[in-house]
Short mmCIF file of C-alpha atoms in Angstrom, two decimals:
data_model
loop_
_atom_site.label_atom_id
_atom_site.label_comp_id
_atom_site.label_asym_id
_atom_site.label_seq_id
_atom_site.Cartn_x
_atom_site.Cartn_y
_atom_site.Cartn_z
CA MET A 1190 152.89 116.66 120.85
CA SER A 1191 151.82 115.11 117.58
CA TYR A 1192 148.76 116.72 116.00
CA ASN A 1193 146.11 114.36 114.64
CA THR A 1194 145.63 115.53 111.08
CA ILE A 1195 143.26 114.79 108.23
CA ILE A 1196 144.58 115.65 104.76
CA TYR A 1197 142.05 116.54 101.92
CA THR A 1198 142.83 116.57 98.20
CA ARG A 1199 140.52 117.64 95.39
CA VAL A 1200 140.64 117.93 91.61
CA SER A 1201 137.83 118.61 89.18
CA THR A 1202 137.44 116.74 85.89
CA ASP A 1203 138.52 119.70 83.80
CA GLU A 1204 141.78 120.29 85.64
CA GLN A 1205 144.86 118.72 84.18
CA ALA A 1206 147.56 116.85 86.04
CA ASP A 1207 150.36 118.83 84.40
CA ASN A 1208 149.07 121.98 86.08
CA GLY A 1209 150.10 120.58 89.50
CA PHE A 1210 146.52 119.76 90.46
CA SER A 1211 146.70 115.98 90.29
CA LEU A 1212 145.47 114.03 93.35
CA ARG A 1213 148.73 112.09 93.54
CA HIS A 1214 150.83 115.29 93.62
CA GLN A 1215 148.69 116.87 96.30
CA GLN A 1216 148.84 113.68 98.47
CA GLU A 1217 152.57 113.50 98.12
CA MET A 1218 153.14 117.07 99.07
CA LEU A 1219 150.81 116.87 102.07
CA GLU A 1220 152.27 113.58 103.32
CA ARG A 1221 155.84 115.01 103.03
CA TYR A 1222 154.85 118.15 104.91
CA CYS A 1223 153.26 116.11 107.78
CA GLU A 1224 156.40 113.88 107.96
CA LEU A 1225 158.67 116.89 108.26
CA LYS A 1226 156.49 118.57 110.85
CA GLY A 1227 155.91 115.26 112.85
CA LEU A 1228 152.09 115.41 112.28
CA ASN A 1229 150.02 112.26 112.66
CA ILE A 1230 147.91 111.58 109.49
CA ILE A 1231 144.79 109.69 110.63
CA LYS A 1232 142.63 109.97 107.46
CA HIS A 1233 142.92 111.01 103.84
CA TYR A 1234 139.88 112.08 101.77
CA GLN A 1235 139.97 112.94 98.12
CA ASP A 1236 137.33 114.27 95.73
CA ASP A 1237 137.04 114.50 91.97
CA TYR A 1238 134.43 117.20 92.06
CA SER A 1239 134.10 120.95 91.43
CA ALA A 1240 134.70 123.29 94.25
CA LYS A 1241 131.73 125.54 93.52
CA ASN A 1242 130.03 124.17 96.61
CA PHE A 1243 130.55 121.44 99.35
CA ASN A 1244 128.15 118.94 97.83
CA ARG A 1245 130.95 116.46 97.34
CA PRO A 1246 130.79 112.79 98.42
CA GLU A 1247 134.17 112.50 100.16
CA TRP A 1248 133.81 115.92 101.88
CA LYS A 1249 130.50 114.78 103.36
CA LYS A 1250 132.22 111.61 104.67
CA LEU A 1251 134.95 113.80 106.19
CA GLU A 1252 132.38 115.88 107.98
CA THR A 1253 130.64 112.84 109.37
CA TYR A 1254 133.93 111.39 110.58
CA VAL A 1255 134.91 114.66 112.19
CA LYS A 1256 131.59 115.06 113.94
CA ALA A 1257 131.97 111.62 115.52
CA ASN A 1258 135.65 112.23 116.57
CA ARG A 1259 135.95 116.02 116.96
CA LYS A 1260 137.81 115.73 120.27
CA SER A 1261 140.52 113.54 118.68
CA ILE A 1262 141.20 115.67 115.59
CA ASP A 1263 143.36 118.80 115.65
CA GLN A 1264 143.46 120.06 112.04
CA ILE A 1265 142.61 119.54 108.44
CA LEU A 1266 145.32 120.29 105.82
CA ILE A 1267 144.92 121.16 102.12
CA LEU A 1268 147.56 121.99 99.55
CA LYS A 1269 146.04 125.35 98.43
CA TRP A 1270 142.97 127.25 99.36
CA ASP A 1271 141.46 126.73 95.85
CA ARG A 1272 141.63 122.95 96.68
CA PHE A 1273 139.28 123.69 99.59
CA SER A 1274 136.66 125.92 97.89
CA ARG A 1275 135.89 128.35 95.06
CA ASN A 1276 132.94 129.79 96.92
CA ILE A 1277 133.96 132.35 99.46
CA GLU A 1278 130.64 132.45 101.33
CA GLU A 1279 130.43 128.72 101.89
CA ALA A 1280 134.18 128.40 102.63
CA LEU A 1281 134.07 130.96 105.43
CA GLY A 1282 131.06 129.22 106.93
CA LYS A 1283 132.84 125.81 106.96
CA ILE A 1284 136.00 127.31 108.43
CA ARG A 1285 133.88 128.94 111.22
CA MET A 1286 132.02 125.65 111.91
CA PHE A 1287 135.25 123.61 112.25
CA ARG A 1288 136.83 126.35 114.38
CA ASP A 1289 133.85 126.12 116.78
CA TRP A 1290 134.62 122.40 117.02
CA GLY A 1291 138.25 123.17 117.94
CA ILE A 1292 139.60 122.08 114.58
CA GLU A 1293 141.80 124.18 112.28
CA ILE A 1294 141.64 124.18 108.50
CA ASN A 1295 144.81 125.40 106.79
CA SER A 1296 146.86 125.30 103.62
CA ILE A 1297 150.51 124.20 103.55
CA GLU A 1298 151.43 126.44 100.53
CA GLN A 1299 149.39 129.40 101.74
CA PRO A 1300 149.45 129.01 105.59
CA LEU A 1301 147.68 131.51 107.78
CA ASP A 1302 147.53 132.00 111.48
CA LEU A 1303 143.70 132.42 111.75
CA SER A 1304 143.94 133.23 115.42
CA ASN A 1305 145.16 136.60 114.23
CA PRO A 1306 142.09 138.64 113.10
CA ASP A 1307 144.28 140.59 110.53
CA ASN A 1308 144.93 137.40 108.66
CA LYS A 1309 141.25 137.10 107.73
CA ILE A 1310 141.93 139.68 105.04
CA MET A 1311 144.45 137.41 103.41
CA LEU A 1312 142.14 134.45 103.86
CA THR A 1313 139.38 136.32 102.04
CA LEU A 1314 141.78 137.20 99.27
CA TYR A 1315 142.96 133.58 98.89
CA LEU A 1316 139.29 132.36 98.71
CA ALA A 1317 138.11 135.18 96.40
CA MET A 1318 140.77 134.66 93.83
CA PRO A 1319 139.57 131.12 92.72
CA GLU A 1320 135.96 132.24 92.79
CA VAL A 1321 136.83 135.20 90.43
CA GLU A 1322 138.66 132.69 88.20
CA ASN A 1323 135.62 130.44 88.14
CA ASP A 1324 133.46 133.42 87.14
CA LYS A 1325 135.90 134.31 84.33
CA ILE A 1326 135.87 130.73 83.08
CA SER A 1327 132.09 130.68 83.13
CA GLN A 1328 131.87 133.98 81.22
CA ARG A 1329 134.39 132.77 78.60
CA THR A 1330 132.35 129.56 78.10
CA LYS A 1331 129.11 131.51 77.60
CA ASP A 1332 130.88 133.84 75.18
CA GLY A 1333 132.34 130.80 73.32
CA ILE A 1334 128.99 129.08 73.01
CA LEU A 1335 127.33 132.32 71.83
CA ARG A 1336 129.99 132.93 69.16
CA ALA A 1337 129.84 129.24 67.98
CA ARG A 1338 126.10 129.26 67.70
CA LYS A 1339 126.13 132.45 65.68
CA GLU A 1340 128.41 130.67 63.28
CA GLY A 1341 126.02 127.71 63.03
CA ALA A 1342 127.98 125.28 65.26
CA TYR A 1343 126.18 123.09 67.76
CA THR A 1344 128.08 122.43 70.97
CA SER A 1345 125.51 120.54 73.00
CA ARG A 1346 124.65 116.81 73.05
CA PRO A 1347 123.20 115.85 69.60
CA PRO A 1348 119.51 114.90 69.68
CA TYR A 1349 118.17 111.49 68.44
CA GLY A 1350 119.01 111.00 64.80
CA TYR A 1351 122.34 112.89 64.89
CA THR A 1352 126.01 112.13 65.73
CA ARG A 1353 128.61 114.66 66.79
CA CYS A 1354 131.10 115.64 64.15
CA LEU A 1355 133.33 118.52 63.02
CA ILE A 1356 132.34 120.70 60.01
CA ASP A 1357 134.86 123.17 58.82
CA GLY A 1358 136.78 122.65 62.01
CA LYS A 1359 133.76 123.55 64.19
CA THR A 1360 131.77 121.32 66.51
CA SER A 1361 128.56 120.16 64.84
CA MET A 1362 126.59 117.03 64.01
CA GLN A 1363 125.44 114.87 61.13
CA PRO A 1364 122.56 112.55 60.53
CA ASN A 1365 123.07 108.94 61.60
CA GLU A 1366 121.21 105.64 60.88
CA ASP A 1367 118.29 106.73 63.17
CA ALA A 1368 117.57 109.74 60.85
CA ARG A 1369 115.36 107.48 58.76
CA ILE A 1370 113.04 106.79 61.72
CA VAL A 1371 112.95 110.52 62.62
CA LYS A 1372 111.88 111.48 59.10
CA GLU A 1373 109.19 108.75 59.01
CA LEU A 1374 107.79 109.84 62.34
CA PHE A 1375 107.51 113.53 61.26
CA GLU A 1376 105.81 112.54 57.96
CA ILE A 1377 103.23 110.24 59.77
CA VAL A 1378 102.39 112.85 62.46
CA SER A 1379 102.11 115.56 59.85
CA LYS A 1380 99.17 113.70 58.30
CA GLY A 1381 97.16 114.11 61.47
CA VAL A 1382 95.29 110.84 61.06
CA GLY A 1383 96.13 109.18 64.37
CA ALA A 1384 96.91 109.93 68.00
CA VAL A 1385 100.55 111.03 68.45
CA GLU A 1386 101.08 108.70 71.43
CA HIS A 1387 99.77 105.70 69.36
CA ILE A 1388 102.27 106.60 66.64
CA ARG A 1389 105.17 106.66 69.15
CA LYS A 1390 104.22 103.26 70.59
CA SER A 1391 103.96 101.70 67.14
CA TYR A 1392 107.70 102.50 66.53
CA LEU A 1393 108.90 100.95 69.79
CA LYS A 1394 109.56 97.67 68.13
CA LYS A 1395 111.53 99.46 65.41
CA GLY A 1396 114.13 100.72 67.94
CA PHE A 1397 112.64 104.14 68.82
CA ASN A 1398 112.86 104.08 72.59
CA ARG A 1399 111.92 107.70 73.46
CA CYS A 1400 109.35 108.36 76.11
CA LYS A 1401 106.20 110.39 75.51
CA GLN A 1402 107.72 113.73 76.65
CA SER A 1403 110.93 113.20 74.74
CA PHE A 1404 108.97 112.44 71.60
CA TYR A 1405 106.99 115.63 72.01
CA TYR A 1406 110.19 117.65 72.41
CA MET A 1407 111.56 116.02 69.26
CA LEU A 1408 108.62 117.03 67.24
CA ARG A 1409 109.04 120.62 68.43
CA ASN A 1410 112.81 120.83 67.90
CA LYS A 1411 113.91 123.04 65.02
CA LEU A 1412 117.35 121.38 65.01
CA TYR A 1413 115.77 118.82 62.68
CA ILE A 1414 115.22 121.41 60.00
CA GLY A 1415 118.88 122.58 60.10
CA LYS A 1416 118.56 125.42 62.61
CA VAL A 1417 120.49 126.12 65.87
CA GLN A 1418 119.29 128.36 68.69
CA VAL A 1419 121.43 131.32 69.66
CA PRO A 1420 120.80 131.72 73.45
CA GLU A 1421 119.54 134.76 75.13
CA TYR A 1422 122.45 137.02 76.05
CA LYS A 1423 122.22 140.32 78.11
CA LYS A 1424 119.62 142.33 76.25
CA GLU A 1425 119.50 140.19 73.10
CA ASP A 1426 116.60 137.69 72.83
CA ALA A 1427 117.16 134.10 71.91
CA TYR A 1428 116.61 133.29 68.21
CA TRP A 1429 117.05 130.43 65.64
CA HIS A 1430 119.85 130.63 63.09
CA ASP A 1431 120.93 128.47 60.12
CA GLY A 1432 123.14 125.72 61.33
CA LEU A 1433 126.14 123.94 59.75
CA HIS A 1434 124.48 120.51 60.00
CA ASP A 1435 122.17 118.99 57.37
CA ALA A 1436 118.37 118.93 58.03
CA ILE A 1437 116.59 115.64 58.45
CA VAL A 1438 113.05 117.13 57.99
CA ASP A 1439 111.96 119.73 55.45
CA GLU A 1440 110.26 122.94 56.77
CA VAL A 1441 106.92 122.21 55.15
CA THR A 1442 106.56 118.86 56.95
CA PHE A 1443 107.83 120.42 60.22
CA ASN A 1444 105.21 123.20 60.06
CA LYS A 1445 102.45 120.60 59.42
CA VAL A 1446 103.56 118.75 62.55
CA GLN A 1447 103.34 121.97 64.57
CA ASP A 1448 99.81 122.44 63.35
CA VAL A 1449 98.92 118.95 64.46
CA LEU A 1450 100.39 119.45 67.90
CA ASP A 1451 98.63 122.84 68.22
CA GLY A 1452 95.26 121.39 67.20
CA LYS A 1453 94.99 123.43 64.12
CA LYS A 1454 94.77 120.42 61.81
CA ARG A 1455 91.60 118.37 61.52
CA LYS A 1456 91.77 114.96 63.23
CA ALA A 1457 94.94 116.06 65.02
CA LYS A 1458 95.41 114.19 68.36
CA TYR A 1459 97.97 114.47 71.08
CA PRO A 1460 98.17 112.34 74.26
CA THR A 1461 94.90 113.13 76.16
CA LYS A 1462 94.67 115.51 79.09
CA LYS A 1463 92.81 114.51 82.23
CA ASN A 1464 89.06 114.72 82.23
CA GLU A 1465 87.24 114.67 85.53
CA ILE A 1466 84.23 112.86 83.98
CA LEU A 1467 86.30 109.98 82.61
CA PRO A 1468 88.69 108.69 85.30
CA LEU A 1469 88.64 105.12 84.05
CA ARG A 1470 89.68 106.00 80.50
CA SER A 1471 93.28 104.69 80.70
CA PHE A 1472 92.31 101.48 82.58
CA LEU A 1473 89.54 99.95 80.40
CA LYS A 1474 89.68 97.26 77.72
CA CYS A 1475 86.85 96.20 75.52
CA ALA A 1476 85.49 92.77 76.62
CA VAL A 1477 84.17 92.26 73.06
CA CYS A 1478 87.24 92.79 70.83
CA ASN A 1479 89.94 93.06 73.52
CA GLU A 1480 91.04 96.61 72.37
CA ASN A 1481 91.63 99.51 74.73
CA LEU A 1482 88.57 101.67 75.48
CA THR A 1483 88.88 105.39 74.99
CA GLY A 1484 86.51 108.11 76.21
CA SER A 1485 84.79 111.22 74.75
CA ILE A 1486 82.40 113.89 75.92
CA SER A 1487 79.08 114.72 74.25
CA LYS A 1488 77.15 117.91 74.68
CA GLY A 1489 73.43 118.03 74.79
CA ASN A 1490 70.27 118.96 76.79
CA GLY A 1491 72.27 121.71 78.56
CA GLY A 1492 75.07 119.45 79.86
CA LYS A 1493 78.09 117.24 79.16
CA TYR A 1494 77.81 113.46 79.01
CA GLY A 1495 80.74 111.07 79.03
CA TYR A 1496 81.00 107.78 77.15
CA TYR A 1497 83.60 105.04 77.03
CA HIS A 1498 83.77 103.36 73.64
CA CYS A 1499 85.95 101.08 71.56
CA ARG A 1500 88.69 102.46 69.25
CA LYS A 1501 88.02 99.73 66.64
CA GLY A 1502 84.42 100.75 65.91
CA CYS A 1503 82.59 97.85 67.63
CA LYS A 1504 79.27 98.72 69.24
CA ASN A 1505 80.63 98.61 72.82
CA ARG A 1506 79.65 102.13 73.90
CA ILE A 1507 78.98 102.65 77.57
CA PRO A 1508 77.75 105.87 79.27
CA SER A 1509 80.23 106.99 81.90
CA ASN A 1510 77.60 106.82 84.69
CA THR A 1511 76.79 103.23 83.80
CA ALA A 1512 80.42 102.24 83.61
CA HIS A 1513 81.23 103.81 86.95
CA GLN A 1514 78.26 102.01 88.50
CA LEU A 1515 79.42 98.67 86.99
CA PHE A 1516 82.91 99.29 88.28
CA HIS A 1517 81.63 99.97 91.77
CA ASP A 1518 79.16 97.04 91.90
CA ASP A 1519 81.26 94.38 90.23
CA ILE A 1520 84.83 95.25 91.45
CA LEU A 1521 85.14 98.03 94.01
CA SER A 1522 82.41 96.98 96.41
CA LYS A 1523 83.76 93.47 96.43
CA ILE A 1524 87.12 94.46 97.83
CA ALA A 1525 86.26 93.33 101.36
CA VAL A 1526 89.01 92.25 103.63
CA ASN A 1527 88.45 89.90 106.59
CA THR A 1528 89.10 91.68 109.85
CA ASN A 1529 90.89 88.74 111.39
CA VAL A 1530 93.18 88.34 108.40
CA ILE A 1531 93.97 92.07 108.52
CA GLU A 1532 94.95 91.77 112.17
CA LEU A 1533 97.19 88.77 111.41
CA TYR A 1534 98.73 90.51 108.42
CA LYS A 1535 99.33 93.63 110.60
CA GLU A 1536 100.94 91.66 113.32
CA THR A 1537 103.24 89.93 110.87
CA ILE A 1538 104.50 93.16 109.36
CA THR A 1539 104.75 94.79 112.79
CA ASP A 1540 106.90 91.89 113.94
CA VAL A 1541 109.11 92.36 110.87
CA LEU A 1542 109.58 96.06 111.47
CA LYS A 1543 110.23 95.56 115.17
CA SER A 1544 112.81 92.87 114.35
CA LYS A 1545 114.61 95.33 112.01
CA LYS A 1546 114.56 97.96 114.67
CA GLY A 1547 115.84 95.44 117.22
CA ASN A 1548 118.62 94.47 114.85
CA GLN A 1549 119.71 98.17 114.62
CA SER A 1550 119.56 98.56 118.41
CA GLN A 1551 121.71 95.45 118.87
CA GLN A 1552 124.17 96.83 116.33
CA ILE A 1553 124.43 100.08 118.32
CA VAL A 1554 125.01 98.02 121.51
CA ASN A 1555 127.72 95.96 119.85
CA LEU A 1556 129.51 99.13 118.51
CA LYS A 1557 129.39 100.69 121.94
CA GLU A 1558 130.94 97.50 123.51
CA GLN A 1559 133.67 97.54 120.87
CA ILE A 1560 134.36 101.20 121.64
CA GLU A 1561 134.60 100.47 125.40
CA GLN A 1562 136.90 97.52 124.74
CA THR A 1563 139.14 99.58 122.44
CA ILE A 1564 139.41 102.26 125.18
CA LYS A 1565 140.39 99.60 127.80
CA ASP A 1566 143.00 98.26 125.30
CA ILE A 1567 144.53 101.72 124.98
CA GLU A 1568 144.63 102.10 128.82
CA THR A 1569 146.25 98.63 129.17
CA LEU A 1570 148.79 99.60 126.56
CA GLU A 1571 149.64 102.82 128.49
CA ASP A 1572 150.04 100.78 131.71
CA LYS A 1573 152.53 98.52 129.95
CA LEU A 1574 154.54 101.55 128.69
CA ILE A 1575 154.68 103.01 132.24
CA SER A 1576 155.76 99.73 133.67
CA GLY A 1577 158.47 99.29 131.03
CA GLY A 1578 156.79 96.27 129.47
CA ILE A 1579 157.04 97.69 125.95
CA SER A 1580 159.29 100.20 124.17
CA ASP A 1581 158.31 103.65 123.01
CA ASP A 1582 158.32 102.64 119.29
CA THR A 1583 156.11 99.60 120.00
CA PHE A 1584 153.74 101.74 122.04
CA ASN A 1585 153.46 104.40 119.33
CA SER A 1586 152.78 101.77 116.60
CA ILE A 1587 150.10 99.94 118.56
CA ASN A 1588 148.57 103.07 120.02
CA LYS A 1589 148.17 104.61 116.60
CA ARG A 1590 146.34 101.39 115.33
CA TYR A 1591 144.01 101.37 118.40
CA ASN A 1592 143.16 105.13 117.98
CA GLU A 1593 142.47 104.71 114.29
CA LYS A 1594 140.13 101.73 115.19
CA LEU A 1595 138.45 103.81 117.91
CA MET A 1596 137.74 106.73 115.53
CA SER A 1597 136.29 104.40 112.84
CA LEU A 1598 134.01 102.77 115.38
CA LYS A 1599 132.78 106.15 116.57
CA ALA A 1600 132.02 107.23 112.95
CA GLU A 1601 130.24 103.92 112.28
CA LEU A 1602 128.18 104.32 115.45
CA ALA A 1603 127.13 107.91 114.37
CA GLU A 1604 126.05 106.66 110.97
CA THR A 1605 124.13 103.69 112.45
CA LYS A 1606 122.21 106.09 114.78
CA ASN A 1607 121.33 108.34 111.78
CA ASN A 1608 119.87 105.55 109.65
CA LYS A 1609 116.14 105.97 109.36
CA GLU A 1610 113.89 103.03 110.12
CA THR A 1611 110.43 102.48 108.77
CA SER A 1612 108.06 103.88 111.31
CA LEU A 1613 105.38 101.68 112.91
CA LYS A 1614 102.97 104.56 112.86
CA TYR A 1615 102.34 103.99 109.15
CA VAL A 1616 101.08 100.45 109.74
CA GLU A 1617 97.74 101.45 111.24
CA SER A 1618 97.02 104.16 108.65
CA ALA A 1619 98.01 101.80 105.79
CA PHE A 1620 95.63 99.07 106.86
CA LYS A 1621 92.84 101.48 107.53
CA ILE A 1622 93.18 102.67 103.90
CA ILE A 1623 93.12 99.11 102.70
CA CYS A 1624 89.87 98.36 104.64
CA GLU A 1625 88.19 101.53 103.33
CA LEU A 1626 89.39 101.51 99.66
CA PRO A 1627 85.88 101.74 98.11
CA LYS A 1628 85.01 104.75 100.33
CA LEU A 1629 88.42 106.32 99.71
CA PHE A 1630 88.06 105.95 95.94
CA ASN A 1631 84.66 107.55 95.81
CA SER A 1632 85.70 110.51 97.91
CA SER A 1633 89.00 111.15 96.16
CA ASN A 1634 89.77 113.78 93.48
CA TYR A 1635 90.64 112.86 89.90
CA ASP A 1636 94.46 112.53 90.45
CA ASP A 1637 94.03 110.38 93.52
CA LYS A 1638 91.57 108.11 91.68
CA ILE A 1639 94.13 107.60 88.99
CA THR A 1640 96.74 106.76 91.61
CA ILE A 1641 94.44 104.26 93.37
CA LEU A 1642 93.53 102.58 90.10
CA GLY A 1643 97.14 102.26 89.10
CA LEU A 1644 98.01 100.68 92.37
CA LEU A 1645 95.06 98.28 92.49
CA PHE A 1646 94.99 97.10 88.92
CA PRO A 1647 98.39 96.59 87.12
CA GLU A 1648 96.41 95.27 84.11
CA LYS A 1649 93.41 96.65 82.23
CA ILE A 1650 89.74 96.22 83.43
CA LEU A 1651 87.53 94.37 80.99
CA MET A 1652 84.14 96.10 80.42
CA GLU A 1653 81.03 95.82 78.31
CA LYS A 1654 77.49 97.19 78.88
CA GLY A 1655 76.44 94.59 81.45
CA GLU A 1656 79.74 93.25 82.83
CA CYS A 1657 82.95 94.55 84.43
CA ARG A 1658 85.89 92.26 85.57
CA THR A 1659 89.52 92.55 86.31
CA ILE A 1660 92.45 90.76 84.65
CA GLU A 1661 94.84 91.16 87.52
CA GLN A 1662 94.73 92.81 90.89
CA ASN A 1663 97.38 94.15 93.18
CA ILE A 1664 98.91 91.01 94.83
CA VAL A 1665 98.34 92.30 98.43
CA ILE A 1666 94.63 93.12 97.83
CA GLU A 1667 94.06 89.92 95.79
CA LEU A 1668 95.47 87.76 98.52
CA LEU A 1669 93.63 89.46 101.35
CA THR A 1670 90.39 89.37 99.39
CA ARG A 1671 90.81 85.75 98.37
CA VAL A 1672 91.48 84.79 101.97
CA SER A 1673 88.40 86.74 103.09
CA LYS A 1674 86.13 84.87 100.71
CA GLY A 1675 87.55 81.55 101.69
CA LEU A 1676 86.82 82.18 105.44
CA GLU A 1677 83.22 83.40 105.23
CA SER A 1678 82.08 80.38 107.26
CA PHE A 1679 84.63 81.17 109.94
CA LYS A 1680 83.75 84.84 110.57
CA ASN A 1681 83.43 84.34 114.28
CA LYS A 1682 86.77 82.53 114.59
CA LYS A 1683 90.01 84.33 115.27
CA ALA A 1684 92.85 83.71 112.78
CA ILE A 1685 96.05 82.51 114.47
CA ILE A 1686 99.48 81.84 113.30
CA SER A 1687 99.03 78.05 113.37
CA ASP A 1688 96.17 78.06 110.86
CA GLY A 1689 98.63 78.46 108.06
CA LEU A 1690 97.43 81.88 106.83
CA SER A 1691 100.80 83.52 107.32
CA ASN A 1692 102.25 81.26 104.68
CA ILE A 1693 100.58 83.22 101.93
CA ALA A 1694 101.48 86.73 103.24
CA PRO A 1695 103.76 88.39 100.62
CA LEU A 1696 107.25 89.43 101.63
CA ILE A 1697 107.69 92.96 102.76
CA ASP A 1698 109.76 95.34 100.65
CA GLU A 1699 111.18 97.83 103.03
CA SER A 1700 111.83 100.29 100.23
CA CYS A 1701 108.19 100.84 99.64
CA SER A 1702 106.52 99.47 102.82
CA PHE A 1703 103.00 100.91 103.02
CA LYS A 1704 103.73 104.03 101.02
CA MET A 1705 102.01 102.49 98.04
CA PHE A 1706 98.68 103.16 99.75
CA LYS A 1707 99.56 106.66 101.07
CA PHE A 1708 97.83 109.53 99.21
#
């Protein structure tokens, strides 16, 4: 009887081919072994990943395939046990799981009869040895990094403004063409005359493409003054040490920047933190001079009072209570969606989701039919062999092809069943939220208000003392609101497909569905 066998090969990126670990060498050895033993290879999976765990793409595919075809698979072969795993706990768990499925995992160079309990001692030894080797490599790496840092070398990825190089034969870095921008940014921030975020944005056109958080880390990084950090090791605390690389920023300027970021320097500003009194601060633009409005808090009469005001010094200064009332009266309260339109829109989306679900169901039916037909083909082939209609060689060749097709179909069926579809239960809750947006906004906390504003208004909101208007709304809300206004004279009429309304419904993006309105 020929055993159905899956062969598995693995090599990590740091293992060299000349050490006998190459994928080609492993595959050739396994195929030669199966040929000599008369084993039937039905699949081959190979990974280029570390064996510290089983979070490997090809191994996951192997498990999916085995789950769908467990009754047709006898064993999984590897070259050596360290190709299987370098984590003894996880390895023993996988071996036990496959054994429960009736499938054996074994090595051709270190074979073990795992039905004999005594051989588990050798199995544990084989699995422990590569894990110990991994631990030794990790420890040597940590010791090497520690020694290099103490000598002023820098072994990690160079930060913005530096390029990797060798200095005195040791890994380090040197300033590149971006160093000029880094120096300018430190000097501007050190003066403390403008918001740090505004400074960052002003340099975007000059090629400085770092995000807000990366910019902040850059301003805090002592690598720019020629230091390297020696990491914490055992009972020794981490500390900064003189590096081999040249500094881009002098220590005086660097220390001034730290004072700015810590708020110790007058006029120092860093990207604002959230303030419950001013939820609209990041969403307003001055209707007078078209500049962004900021916000501030004044104390007086035993309380705190918020104001939205222009950055450019024009007289557009609005109390937060007034601004919030304007926003509610002029914008939020006018987001009224026609009930008939909502129902039509809901039916359209529901039909789309049901159609997708139907397509998946049909695909499952088709796969089952193909599986049944393949089984019938195998039975017909067997009948021909019994009746003498075909030779043994022809039977073996065709039967192997049919069985491979059958296993692939079963695996595809299992994956199709596991695919998650967008649930119809979100449709009702999503449209309920759309209909109650003003109420939802007023009852939400600060973070949820910011989320709602970001979803509803992709552009700023123009505001002055007596007026508030939007530049652009979310396309879904804008369309539903526009249709609602256009149908005020038809409130008692039911919207139907033939009235043309469905032509303006935006396409559904299944990747986001209604999650954009879920808080």
